[in-house]
Amino acid sequence: MYLYKSKLEKDVESEKPYIWNTVAGYWKQKDKDKDKGKDKDKDKSTESKYEKLKQELVDVTKELEETSKKISEFKFKLYQLNQDIYKNRLMSYQKKKYSQQRAVKIQEEGFFPSVPKHSLE
C-alpha cells in the first residue's frame, strides 16, 4: 500500500500543471485564440487527470491512516475455557503418563512372580 502511495505521489507531481506554463502563455494571447479549442480540451484533460490522481492520493492516504489505526488498536481475543475442561485435560494427561509407566513395568522381567523351580534331588 505504501508503494502504491509513493507511486501516486510521483504521478500527481508529474501531472501537476505548473505555473510557468500559464505565465509563458500569457503573452501569447493571440496564439491561444487561434488554438482555443485544442488547448482547452488539452488543459481540461490534464487538469481532470491531475485532480483524479490528487483525489486518489487523498483516498489512499486516508485508507492507510485508518488501517494503521486499526492495527494499533487491535487486541487478540482471550478465550477462557470452563475449569472442568482444564481438569479433564490434566486427568487425561495423567492417565496417559500412568499407562506408559505401567506398560514399561509390565515389560520388566521381575515384575510378575515366577513359578519356583525346585529340583528334587
mmCIF file of N, CA and C in Angstrom:
data_model
loop_
_atom_site.group_PDB
_atom_site.id
_atom_site.type_symbol
_atom_site.label_atom_id
_atom_site.label_comp_id
_atom_site.label_asym_id
_atom_site.label_seq_id
_atom_site.Cartn_x
_atom_site.Cartn_y
_atom_site.Cartn_z
ATOM 1 N N MET A 1 0.826 -1.177 0.000
ATOM 2 C CA MET A 1 0.000 0.000 0.000
ATOM 3 C C MET A 1 0.877 1.251 0.000
ATOM 4 N N TYR A 2 1.981 1.187 0.763
ATOM 5 C CA TYR A 2 2.865 2.343 0.821
ATOM 6 C C TYR A 2 3.552 2.574 -0.519
ATOM 7 N N LEU A 3 3.872 1.495 -1.221
ATOM 8 C CA LEU A 3 4.485 1.630 -2.538
ATOM 9 C C LEU A 3 3.508 2.272 -3.504
ATOM 10 N N TYR A 4 2.251 1.873 -3.403
ATOM 11 C CA TYR A 4 1.228 2.450 -4.257
ATOM 12 C C TYR A 4 1.079 3.940 -3.972
ATOM 13 N N LYS A 5 1.168 4.319 -2.702
ATOM 14 C CA LYS A 5 1.056 5.724 -2.323
ATOM 15 C C LYS A 5 2.210 6.527 -2.900
ATOM 16 N N SER A 6 3.429 6.004 -2.819
ATOM 17 C CA SER A 6 4.579 6.736 -3.349
ATOM 18 C C SER A 6 4.484 6.864 -4.866
ATOM 19 N N LYS A 7 3.968 5.817 -5.541
ATOM 20 C CA LYS A 7 3.787 5.892 -6.986
ATOM 21 C C LYS A 7 2.749 6.956 -7.325
ATOM 22 N N LEU A 8 1.672 7.007 -6.550
ATOM 23 C CA LEU A 8 0.647 8.028 -6.778
ATOM 24 C C LEU A 8 1.212 9.431 -6.595
ATOM 25 N N GLU A 9 2.040 9.599 -5.566
ATOM 26 C CA GLU A 9 2.641 10.916 -5.340
ATOM 27 C C GLU A 9 3.486 11.342 -6.532
ATOM 28 N N LYS A 10 4.234 10.403 -7.102
ATOM 29 C CA LYS A 10 5.045 10.720 -8.283
ATOM 30 C C LYS A 10 4.163 11.070 -9.471
ATOM 31 N N ASP A 11 3.071 10.313 -9.661
ATOM 32 C CA ASP A 11 2.158 10.586 -10.768
ATOM 33 C C ASP A 11 1.492 11.949 -10.614
ATOM 34 N N VAL A 12 1.093 12.274 -9.398
ATOM 35 C CA VAL A 12 0.470 13.578 -9.145
ATOM 36 C C VAL A 12 1.458 14.690 -9.452
ATOM 37 N N GLU A 13 2.696 14.503 -9.038
ATOM 38 C CA GLU A 13 3.717 15.526 -9.279
ATOM 39 C C GLU A 13 3.994 15.682 -10.774
ATOM 40 N N SER A 14 3.977 14.576 -11.516
ATOM 41 C CA SER A 14 4.245 14.664 -12.956
ATOM 42 C C SER A 14 3.076 15.295 -13.711
ATOM 43 N N GLU A 15 1.855 15.121 -13.218
ATOM 44 C CA GLU A 15 0.677 15.674 -13.887
ATOM 45 C C GLU A 15 0.311 17.073 -13.398
ATOM 46 N N LYS A 16 1.016 17.564 -12.427
ATOM 47 C CA LYS A 16 0.687 18.859 -11.837
ATOM 48 C C LYS A 16 0.880 19.972 -12.869
ATOM 49 N N PRO A 17 -0.148 20.807 -13.072
ATOM 50 C CA PRO A 17 0.019 21.933 -14.009
ATOM 51 C C PRO A 17 0.884 23.016 -13.351
ATOM 52 N N TYR A 18 2.025 23.259 -13.949
ATOM 53 C CA TYR A 18 2.964 24.216 -13.368
ATOM 54 C C TYR A 18 2.591 25.641 -13.741
ATOM 55 N N ILE A 19 2.922 26.551 -12.869
ATOM 56 C CA ILE A 19 2.534 27.950 -13.051
ATOM 57 C C ILE A 19 3.293 28.611 -14.200
ATOM 58 N N TRP A 20 4.548 28.200 -14.449
ATOM 59 C CA TRP A 20 5.296 28.867 -15.509
ATOM 60 C C TRP A 20 4.715 28.547 -16.884
ATOM 61 N N ASN A 21 3.979 27.464 -17.016
ATOM 62 C CA ASN A 21 3.311 27.173 -18.283
ATOM 63 C C ASN A 21 2.202 28.188 -18.539
ATOM 64 N N THR A 22 1.490 28.581 -17.507
ATOM 65 C CA THR A 22 0.422 29.565 -17.689
ATOM 66 C C THR A 22 0.997 30.961 -17.864
ATOM 67 N N VAL A 23 2.110 31.249 -17.184
ATOM 68 C CA VAL A 23 2.731 32.572 -17.312
ATOM 69 C C VAL A 23 3.337 32.741 -18.694
ATOM 70 N N ALA A 24 3.980 31.711 -19.207
ATOM 71 C CA ALA A 24 4.589 31.798 -20.538
ATOM 72 C C ALA A 24 3.519 31.983 -21.600
ATOM 73 N N GLY A 25 2.376 31.391 -21.422
ATOM 74 C CA GLY A 25 1.301 31.508 -22.397
ATOM 75 C C GLY A 25 0.536 32.811 -22.287
ATOM 76 N N TYR A 26 0.760 33.574 -21.250
ATOM 77 C CA TYR A 26 0.022 34.815 -21.039
ATOM 78 C C TYR A 26 0.317 35.832 -22.137
ATOM 79 N N TRP A 27 1.569 35.925 -22.561
ATOM 80 C CA TRP A 27 1.955 36.931 -23.553
ATOM 81 C C TRP A 27 1.597 36.493 -24.971
ATOM 82 N N LYS A 28 1.309 35.248 -25.137
ATOM 83 C CA LYS A 28 0.953 34.764 -26.472
ATOM 84 C C LYS A 28 -0.558 34.592 -26.563
ATOM 85 N N GLN A 29 -1.264 35.632 -26.272
ATOM 86 C CA GLN A 29 -2.724 35.572 -26.233
ATOM 87 C C GLN A 29 -3.298 35.317 -27.624
ATOM 88 N N LYS A 30 -2.667 35.879 -28.635
ATOM 89 C CA LYS A 30 -3.188 35.698 -29.996
ATOM 90 C C LYS A 30 -3.089 34.237 -30.428
ATOM 91 N N ASP A 31 -1.975 33.620 -30.088
ATOM 92 C CA ASP A 31 -1.813 32.207 -30.436
ATOM 93 C C ASP A 31 -2.841 31.348 -29.701
ATOM 94 N N LYS A 32 -3.156 31.744 -28.516
ATOM 95 C CA LYS A 32 -4.155 30.995 -27.748
ATOM 96 C C LYS A 32 -5.527 31.107 -28.395
ATOM 97 N N ASP A 33 -5.839 32.306 -28.900
ATOM 98 C CA ASP A 33 -7.141 32.491 -29.530
ATOM 99 C C ASP A 33 -7.287 31.612 -30.768
ATOM 100 N N LYS A 34 -6.193 31.403 -31.489
ATOM 101 C CA LYS A 34 -6.245 30.569 -32.692
ATOM 102 C C LYS A 34 -6.504 29.102 -32.334
ATOM 103 N N ASP A 35 -5.775 28.632 -31.379
ATOM 104 C CA ASP A 35 -5.888 27.220 -30.988
ATOM 105 C C ASP A 35 -6.722 27.068 -29.716
ATOM 106 N N LYS A 36 -7.728 27.887 -29.602
ATOM 107 C CA LYS A 36 -8.507 27.934 -28.372
ATOM 108 C C LYS A 36 -9.160 26.591 -28.052
ATOM 109 N N GLY A 37 -9.783 25.994 -29.020
ATOM 110 C CA GLY A 37 -10.485 24.731 -28.790
ATOM 111 C C GLY A 37 -9.536 23.608 -28.404
ATOM 112 N N LYS A 38 -8.405 23.503 -29.070
ATOM 113 C CA LYS A 38 -7.452 22.424 -28.800
ATOM 114 C C LYS A 38 -6.844 22.548 -27.406
ATOM 115 N N ASP A 39 -6.440 23.760 -27.068
ATOM 116 C CA ASP A 39 -5.786 23.962 -25.775
ATOM 117 C C ASP A 39 -6.742 23.735 -24.608
ATOM 118 N N LYS A 40 -7.991 24.154 -24.773
ATOM 119 C CA LYS A 40 -8.939 23.977 -23.674
ATOM 120 C C LYS A 40 -9.153 22.496 -23.376
ATOM 121 N N ASP A 41 -9.329 21.734 -24.453
ATOM 122 C CA ASP A 41 -9.522 20.297 -24.256
ATOM 123 C C ASP A 41 -8.299 19.671 -23.598
ATOM 124 N N LYS A 42 -7.127 20.090 -24.055
ATOM 125 C CA LYS A 42 -5.892 19.539 -23.500
ATOM 126 C C LYS A 42 -5.732 19.942 -22.035
ATOM 127 N N ASP A 43 -5.989 21.221 -21.739
ATOM 128 C CA ASP A 43 -5.869 21.700 -20.364
ATOM 129 C C ASP A 43 -6.885 21.010 -19.452
ATOM 130 N N LYS A 44 -8.106 20.853 -19.944
ATOM 131 C CA LYS A 44 -9.136 20.210 -19.132
ATOM 132 C C LYS A 44 -8.782 18.760 -18.840
ATOM 133 N N SER A 45 -8.289 18.065 -19.874
ATOM 134 C CA SER A 45 -7.937 16.660 -19.657
ATOM 135 C C SER A 45 -6.768 16.546 -18.685
ATOM 136 N N THR A 46 -5.804 17.464 -18.808
ATOM 137 C CA THR A 46 -4.657 17.440 -17.903
ATOM 138 C C THR A 46 -5.102 17.756 -16.480
ATOM 139 N N GLU A 47 -5.941 18.791 -16.344
ATOM 140 C CA GLU A 47 -6.419 19.161 -15.014
ATOM 141 C C GLU A 47 -7.287 18.058 -14.413
ATOM 142 N N SER A 48 -8.146 17.489 -15.239
ATOM 143 C CA SER A 48 -9.014 16.447 -14.701
ATOM 144 C C SER A 48 -8.188 15.229 -14.277
ATOM 145 N N LYS A 49 -7.166 14.895 -15.056
ATOM 146 C CA LYS A 49 -6.300 13.772 -14.686
ATOM 147 C C LYS A 49 -5.552 14.096 -13.399
ATOM 148 N N TYR A 50 -5.080 15.332 -13.310
ATOM 149 C CA TYR A 50 -4.381 15.767 -12.098
ATOM 150 C C TYR A 50 -5.305 15.708 -10.895
ATOM 151 N N GLU A 51 -6.530 16.195 -11.064
ATOM 152 C CA GLU A 51 -7.494 16.183 -9.964
ATOM 153 C C GLU A 51 -7.853 14.749 -9.556
ATOM 154 N N LYS A 52 -8.012 13.868 -10.547
ATOM 155 C CA LYS A 52 -8.319 12.468 -10.237
ATOM 156 C C LYS A 52 -7.181 11.831 -9.449
ATOM 157 N N LEU A 53 -5.956 12.063 -9.912
ATOM 158 C CA LEU A 53 -4.800 11.496 -9.216
ATOM 159 C C LEU A 53 -4.670 12.068 -7.808
ATOM 160 N N LYS A 54 -4.927 13.364 -7.699
ATOM 161 C CA LYS A 54 -4.844 14.013 -6.393
ATOM 162 C C LYS A 54 -5.889 13.437 -5.434
ATOM 163 N N GLN A 55 -7.117 13.255 -5.932
ATOM 164 C CA GLN A 55 -8.182 12.688 -5.104
ATOM 165 C C GLN A 55 -7.865 11.247 -4.718
ATOM 166 N N GLU A 56 -7.325 10.494 -5.666
ATOM 167 C CA GLU A 56 -6.956 9.104 -5.375
ATOM 168 C C GLU A 56 -5.861 9.043 -4.318
ATOM 169 N N LEU A 57 -4.915 9.970 -4.387
ATOM 170 C CA LEU A 57 -3.852 10.039 -3.388
ATOM 171 C C LEU A 57 -4.427 10.343 -2.004
ATOM 172 N N VAL A 58 -5.378 11.256 -1.942
ATOM 173 C CA VAL A 58 -6.023 11.587 -0.666
ATOM 174 C C VAL A 58 -6.758 10.358 -0.117
ATOM 175 N N ASP A 59 -7.466 9.648 -0.994
ATOM 176 C CA ASP A 59 -8.195 8.445 -0.563
ATOM 177 C C ASP A 59 -7.249 7.374 -0.031
ATOM 178 N N VAL A 60 -6.148 7.162 -0.734
ATOM 179 C CA VAL A 60 -5.179 6.145 -0.304
ATOM 180 C C VAL A 60 -4.550 6.544 1.022
ATOM 181 N N THR A 61 -4.257 7.832 1.187
ATOM 182 C CA THR A 61 -3.675 8.309 2.441
ATOM 183 C C THR A 61 -4.644 8.076 3.605
ATOM 184 N N LYS A 62 -5.924 8.392 3.394
ATOM 185 C CA LYS A 62 -6.928 8.158 4.440
ATOM 186 C C LYS A 62 -7.040 6.676 4.770
ATOM 187 N N GLU A 63 -7.040 5.849 3.735
ATOM 188 C CA GLU A 63 -7.148 4.404 3.943
ATOM 189 C C GLU A 63 -5.950 3.874 4.733
ATOM 190 N N LEU A 64 -4.765 4.387 4.429
ATOM 191 C CA LEU A 64 -3.568 3.973 5.166
ATOM 192 C C LEU A 64 -3.647 4.388 6.631
ATOM 193 N N GLU A 65 -4.123 5.600 6.876
ATOM 194 C CA GLU A 65 -4.259 6.069 8.255
ATOM 195 C C GLU A 65 -5.264 5.209 9.028
ATOM 196 N N GLU A 66 -6.398 4.899 8.381
ATOM 197 C CA GLU A 66 -7.410 4.068 9.040
ATOM 198 C C GLU A 66 -6.866 2.669 9.330
ATOM 199 N N THR A 67 -6.139 2.122 8.370
ATOM 200 C CA THR A 67 -5.578 0.779 8.551
ATOM 201 C C THR A 67 -4.558 0.765 9.673
ATOM 202 N N SER A 68 -3.684 1.768 9.699
ATOM 203 C CA SER A 68 -2.679 1.813 10.769
ATOM 204 C C SER A 68 -3.347 2.017 12.132
ATOM 205 N N LYS A 69 -4.435 2.782 12.163
ATOM 206 C CA LYS A 69 -5.173 2.976 13.411
ATOM 207 C C LYS A 69 -5.805 1.665 13.867
ATOM 208 N N LYS A 70 -6.395 0.919 12.924
ATOM 209 C CA LYS A 70 -6.991 -0.377 13.264
ATOM 210 C C LYS A 70 -5.933 -1.341 13.787
ATOM 211 N N ILE A 71 -4.773 -1.328 13.159
ATOM 212 C CA ILE A 71 -3.692 -2.225 13.584
ATOM 213 C C ILE A 71 -3.223 -1.868 14.984
ATOM 214 N N SER A 72 -3.102 -0.573 15.261
ATOM 215 C CA SER A 72 -2.630 -0.165 16.587
ATOM 216 C C SER A 72 -3.661 -0.475 17.676
ATOM 217 N N GLU A 73 -4.945 -0.477 17.329
ATOM 218 C CA GLU A 73 -5.994 -0.743 18.313
ATOM 219 C C GLU A 73 -6.370 -2.223 18.406
ATOM 220 N N PHE A 74 -5.784 -3.049 17.572
ATOM 221 C CA PHE A 74 -6.143 -4.471 17.532
ATOM 222 C C PHE A 74 -5.691 -5.180 18.800
ATOM 223 N N LYS A 75 -6.593 -5.982 19.345
ATOM 224 C CA LYS A 75 -6.268 -6.792 20.517
ATOM 225 C C LYS A 75 -6.739 -8.215 20.246
ATOM 226 N N PHE A 76 -5.935 -9.164 20.667
ATOM 227 C CA PHE A 76 -6.314 -10.555 20.499
ATOM 228 C C PHE A 76 -7.421 -10.902 21.488
ATOM 229 N N LYS A 77 -8.299 -11.779 21.066
ATOM 230 C CA LYS A 77 -9.375 -12.223 21.943
ATOM 231 C C LYS A 77 -8.834 -13.270 22.899
ATOM 232 N N LEU A 78 -9.240 -13.157 24.146
ATOM 233 C CA LEU A 78 -8.848 -14.137 25.150
ATOM 234 C C LEU A 78 -10.037 -15.049 25.412
ATOM 235 N N TYR A 79 -9.829 -16.302 25.138
ATOM 236 C CA TYR A 79 -10.889 -17.275 25.364
ATOM 237 C C TYR A 79 -10.609 -18.006 26.671
ATOM 238 N N GLN A 80 -11.513 -17.886 27.617
ATOM 239 C CA GLN A 80 -11.382 -18.562 28.903
ATOM 240 C C GLN A 80 -12.297 -19.781 28.887
ATOM 241 N N LEU A 81 -11.679 -20.952 28.966
ATOM 242 C CA LEU A 81 -12.464 -22.180 28.972
ATOM 243 C C LEU A 81 -12.972 -22.475 30.376
ATOM 244 N N ASN A 82 -13.950 -23.325 30.447
ATOM 245 C CA ASN A 82 -14.511 -23.751 31.719
ATOM 246 C C ASN A 82 -13.452 -24.533 32.501
ATOM 247 N N GLN A 83 -13.469 -24.424 33.827
ATOM 248 C CA GLN A 83 -12.469 -25.098 34.660
ATOM 249 C C GLN A 83 -12.546 -26.618 34.530
ATOM 250 N N ASP A 84 -13.729 -27.139 34.263
ATOM 251 C CA ASP A 84 -13.877 -28.589 34.086
ATOM 252 C C ASP A 84 -13.060 -29.083 32.889
ATOM 253 N N ILE A 85 -12.996 -28.267 31.859
ATOM 254 C CA ILE A 85 -12.215 -28.651 30.676
ATOM 255 C C ILE A 85 -10.744 -28.772 31.041
ATOM 256 N N TYR A 86 -10.244 -27.811 31.823
ATOM 257 C CA TYR A 86 -8.844 -27.875 32.250
ATOM 258 C C TYR A 86 -8.593 -29.116 33.117
ATOM 259 N N LYS A 87 -9.524 -29.410 34.018
ATOM 260 C CA LYS A 87 -9.381 -30.598 34.871
ATOM 261 C C LYS A 87 -9.359 -31.868 34.026
ATOM 262 N N ASN A 88 -10.254 -31.951 33.052
ATOM 263 C CA ASN A 88 -10.302 -33.130 32.183
ATOM 264 C C ASN A 88 -9.006 -33.292 31.396
ATOM 265 N N ARG A 89 -8.461 -32.189 30.937
ATOM 266 C CA ARG A 89 -7.195 -32.255 30.203
ATOM 267 C C ARG A 89 -6.074 -32.773 31.097
ATOM 268 N N LEU A 90 -6.002 -32.264 32.321
ATOM 269 C CA LEU A 90 -4.970 -32.725 33.255
ATOM 270 C C LEU A 90 -5.153 -34.201 33.593
ATOM 271 N N MET A 91 -6.384 -34.606 33.792
ATOM 272 C CA MET A 91 -6.650 -36.010 34.119
ATOM 273 C C MET A 91 -6.244 -36.925 32.963
ATOM 274 N N SER A 92 -6.576 -36.528 31.743
ATOM 275 C CA SER A 92 -6.211 -37.372 30.597
ATOM 276 C C SER A 92 -4.689 -37.433 30.440
ATOM 277 N N TYR A 93 -4.010 -36.329 30.711
ATOM 278 C CA TYR A 93 -2.543 -36.324 30.650
ATOM 279 C C TYR A 93 -1.964 -37.271 31.706
ATOM 280 N N GLN A 94 -2.502 -37.203 32.922
ATOM 281 C CA GLN A 94 -2.014 -38.081 33.990
ATOM 282 C C GLN A 94 -2.304 -39.549 33.689
ATOM 283 N N LYS A 95 -3.461 -39.845 33.093
ATOM 284 C CA LYS A 95 -3.787 -41.225 32.730
ATOM 285 C C LYS A 95 -2.816 -41.756 31.675
ATOM 286 N N LYS A 96 -2.501 -40.936 30.695
ATOM 287 C CA LYS A 96 -1.554 -41.354 29.662
ATOM 288 C C LYS A 96 -0.187 -41.647 30.271
ATOM 289 N N LYS A 97 0.247 -40.747 31.137
ATOM 290 C CA LYS A 97 1.553 -40.912 31.773
ATOM 291 C C LYS A 97 1.577 -42.191 32.619
ATOM 292 N N TYR A 98 0.524 -42.438 33.380
ATOM 293 C CA TYR A 98 0.440 -43.630 34.231
ATOM 294 C C TYR A 98 0.428 -44.900 33.380
ATOM 295 N N SER A 99 -0.334 -44.892 32.285
ATOM 296 C CA SER A 99 -0.402 -46.087 31.434
ATOM 297 C C SER A 99 0.944 -46.361 30.767
ATOM 298 N N GLN A 100 1.684 -45.316 30.416
ATOM 299 C CA GLN A 100 3.017 -45.517 29.848
ATOM 300 C C GLN A 100 3.953 -46.138 30.886
ATOM 301 N N GLN A 101 3.903 -45.628 32.115
ATOM 302 C CA GLN A 101 4.755 -46.182 33.176
ATOM 303 C C GLN A 101 4.380 -47.641 33.458
ATOM 304 N N ARG A 102 3.108 -47.931 33.471
ATOM 305 C CA ARG A 102 2.646 -49.293 33.733
ATOM 306 C C ARG A 102 3.080 -50.249 32.624
ATOM 307 N N ALA A 103 3.009 -49.770 31.370
ATOM 308 C CA ALA A 103 3.437 -50.607 30.252
ATOM 309 C C ALA A 103 4.923 -50.932 30.360
ATOM 310 N N VAL A 104 5.719 -49.969 30.807
ATOM 311 C CA VAL A 104 7.155 -50.204 30.979
ATOM 312 C C VAL A 104 7.388 -51.204 32.105
ATOM 313 N N LYS A 105 6.666 -51.079 33.216
ATOM 314 C CA LYS A 105 6.832 -52.004 34.351
ATOM 315 C C LYS A 105 6.427 -53.425 33.978
ATOM 316 N N ILE A 106 5.369 -53.568 33.213
ATOM 317 C CA ILE A 106 4.907 -54.900 32.817
ATOM 318 C C ILE A 106 5.967 -55.605 31.971
ATOM 319 N N GLN A 107 6.687 -54.837 31.183
ATOM 320 C CA GLN A 107 7.707 -55.422 30.320
ATOM 321 C C GLN A 107 8.953 -55.859 31.091
ATOM 322 N N GLU A 108 9.117 -55.409 32.322
ATOM 323 C CA GLU A 108 10.283 -55.817 33.116
ATOM 324 C C GLU A 108 10.184 -57.307 33.456
ATOM 325 N N GLU A 109 11.342 -57.952 33.585
ATOM 326 C CA GLU A 109 11.356 -59.399 33.839
ATOM 327 C C GLU A 109 10.872 -59.755 35.238
ATOM 328 N N GLY A 110 11.254 -59.027 36.223
ATOM 329 C CA GLY A 110 10.957 -59.395 37.602
ATOM 330 C C GLY A 110 9.634 -58.886 38.118
ATOM 331 N N PHE A 111 8.794 -58.339 37.294
ATOM 332 C CA PHE A 111 7.535 -57.758 37.759
ATOM 333 C C PHE A 111 6.548 -58.842 38.192
ATOM 334 N N PHE A 112 6.364 -59.859 37.377
ATOM 335 C CA PHE A 112 5.444 -60.951 37.719
ATOM 336 C C PHE A 112 6.196 -62.019 38.518
ATOM 337 N N PRO A 113 5.522 -62.639 39.494
ATOM 338 C CA PRO A 113 6.187 -63.725 40.235
ATOM 339 C C PRO A 113 6.382 -64.952 39.336
ATOM 340 N N SER A 114 7.453 -65.597 39.564
ATOM 341 C CA SER A 114 7.737 -66.771 38.742
ATOM 342 C C SER A 114 7.462 -68.050 39.539
ATOM 343 N N VAL A 115 7.249 -69.107 38.861
ATOM 344 C CA VAL A 115 6.992 -70.406 39.494
ATOM 345 C C VAL A 115 8.320 -70.926 40.033
ATOM 346 N N PRO A 116 8.305 -71.398 41.280
ATOM 347 C CA PRO A 116 9.571 -71.906 41.814
ATOM 348 C C PRO A 116 10.045 -73.134 41.041
ATOM 349 N N LYS A 117 11.285 -73.146 40.809
ATOM 350 C CA LYS A 117 11.885 -74.253 40.062
ATOM 351 C C LYS A 117 12.773 -75.052 41.015
ATOM 352 N N HIS A 118 12.173 -75.909 41.777
ATOM 353 C CA HIS A 118 12.942 -76.751 42.704
ATOM 354 C C HIS A 118 13.262 -78.065 42.017
ATOM 355 N N SER A 119 14.395 -78.392 42.168
ATOM 356 C CA SER A 119 14.771 -79.700 41.624
ATOM 357 C C SER A 119 14.781 -80.727 42.750
ATOM 358 N N LEU A 120 14.191 -81.821 42.540
ATOM 359 C CA LEU A 120 14.131 -82.862 43.564
ATOM 360 C C LEU A 120 15.369 -83.731 43.449
ATOM 361 N N GLU A 121 16.154 -83.682 44.420
ATOM 362 C CA GLU A 121 17.371 -84.488 44.408
ATOM 363 C C GLU A 121 17.462 -85.346 45.580
#
